[in-house]
Amino acid sequence: MQGFLNLNKPFDWTSHDCVAKVRKLLKMKRVGHAGTLDPKATGVLPIALGKATRLLQYLPGEKAYQATIRLGVQTTTDDLEGEIITSTPCPGLDLEHIKTALDQFIGKIQQIPPSYSAIQVDGKRLYDLARKGEIVEVPVRTVEISQIQVLDWRDGDFPELDVAIACGTGTYIRAIARDLGKILNTGGTLSALIRTESSSFQIPTSLTFTDLATQIENGTFQPISPDTPLKHLKSLILPAESAKKWCQGQKIPLNLAIGDFVRVYETQSNFLGIGKLENDLLVPQMVLYEYPNYKLNN
């Protein structure tokens, strides 16, 4: 069994917990995930099965979220899991002023990740250092946000804003909540988060653990084809003999200018793996089927 599972991660589960559960349900060892989700977040968590774990690095980075930002509160973790640093009522905030502030986050921006995050500094996770009370300089990173749409607004002493965010890989939604609070001089923290899309997988087609268990019991579970989330990469089809050589690890002469990494096929439906074009050669990067296990269709 190899391919992908579009899992709807439940609340209060770590991404590692989800991988362990999938291993148990499917009775297989080789399982991995893309795009870690915080335990209190829910939604799309792409799971790779079997040899498809080697494809995780080639998945597209685009993600989408529905987030709730609470204003007037600042915490150590930039979400409600942390200790409250400041709590100041801010009634009377103007929504149009907030929308103008949100415009500052669109495009490529510099973002400082939360102190409680999985980023490593000198080989140590930031959240481990933060729990020990060690103060370190969190490295600034460039992230890209393509859209922020206001979905709902609830005013009051500690007003809440619901937004839909489309962004690239590495973006911390908690940092957006924190930085919005700084711009507004109110403080801000993330109070709820749902990931609605990740690496081309979307929440309407995701499976809960209950869904997955039922499909396994009924014998109807089928993983998503390994090449399905790779449509952002261009593809090419090799003749049968070239496909055989490529699966054996040989470089195939090609005079094509179709990009860097490509999906490689023998026939339109027989996905072989990922290649890279270098100096008019198609170089194997990840071969899904190794000859002689790979059988030509001719």
Tab-separated table of N, CA, C and O in Angstrom, residues 105 107-111 141-145 168-172:
chain	number	residue	atom	x	y	z
A	105	PHE	N	0.052	42.486	5.923
A	105	PHE	CA	0.556	41.113	5.947
A	105	PHE	C	0.537	40.449	4.575
A	105	PHE	O	1.013	39.316	4.437
A	107	GLY	N	1.560	39.534	0.816
A	107	GLY	CA	2.796	39.515	0.040
A	107	GLY	C	3.909	38.818	0.796
A	107	GLY	O	3.679	38.076	1.758
A	108	LYS	N	5.139	39.050	0.367
A	108	LYS	CA	6.299	38.500	1.065
A	108	LYS	C	6.631	39.405	2.243
A	108	LYS	O	6.862	40.601	2.062
A	109	ILE	N	6.638	38.838	3.429
A	109	ILE	CA	6.877	39.621	4.640
A	109	ILE	C	7.933	38.938	5.503
A	109	ILE	O	8.208	37.746	5.356
A	110	GLN	N	8.525	39.704	6.398
A	110	GLN	CA	9.437	39.161	7.392
A	110	GLN	C	8.631	38.786	8.634
A	110	GLN	O	7.863	39.589	9.152
A	111	GLN	N	8.818	37.549	9.092
A	111	GLN	CA	8.036	37.072	10.233
A	111	GLN	C	8.966	36.429	11.265
A	111	GLN	O	9.857	35.651	10.910
A	141	ARG	N	12.271	34.933	9.397
A	141	ARG	CA	12.142	34.221	8.124
A	141	ARG	C	11.226	34.990	7.177
A	141	ARG	O	10.362	35.755	7.631
A	142	THR	N	11.435	34.773	5.898
A	142	THR	CA	10.570	35.378	4.887
A	142	THR	C	9.469	34.400	4.541
A	142	THR	O	9.731	33.240	4.197
A	143	VAL	N	8.227	34.842	4.654
A	143	VAL	CA	7.081	34.008	4.300
A	143	VAL	C	6.204	34.793	3.323
A	143	VAL	O	6.356	36.004	3.165
A	144	GLU	N	5.312	34.092	2.675
A	144	GLU	CA	4.440	34.750	1.699
A	144	GLU	C	2.982	34.447	1.999
A	144	GLU	O	2.595	33.289	2.170
A	145	ILE	N	2.190	35.507	2.072
A	145	ILE	CA	0.751	35.400	2.331
A	145	ILE	C	0.024	35.991	1.135
A	145	ILE	O	0.224	37.153	0.785
A	168	GLY	N	2.014	30.542	2.032
A	168	GLY	CA	3.006	29.566	1.650
A	168	GLY	C	3.541	28.821	2.849
A	168	GLY	O	3.177	29.079	4.002
A	169	THR	N	4.438	27.891	2.575
A	169	THR	CA	5.002	27.062	3.632
A	169	THR	C	5.808	27.895	4.618
A	169	THR	O	6.387	28.928	4.268
A	170	GLY	N	5.823	27.453	5.869
A	170	GLY	CA	6.609	28.125	6.889
A	170	GLY	C	5.920	29.278	7.579
A	170	GLY	O	6.486	29.874	8.504
A	171	THR	N	4.700	29.613	7.173
A	171	THR	CA	3.974	30.734	7.774
A	171	THR	C	3.353	30.313	9.099
A	171	THR	O	2.709	29.261	9.184
A	172	TYR	N	3.549	31.111	10.126
A	172	TYR	CA	2.928	30.854	11.424
A	172	TYR	C	1.716	31.771	11.595
A	172	TYR	O	1.850	32.995	11.618
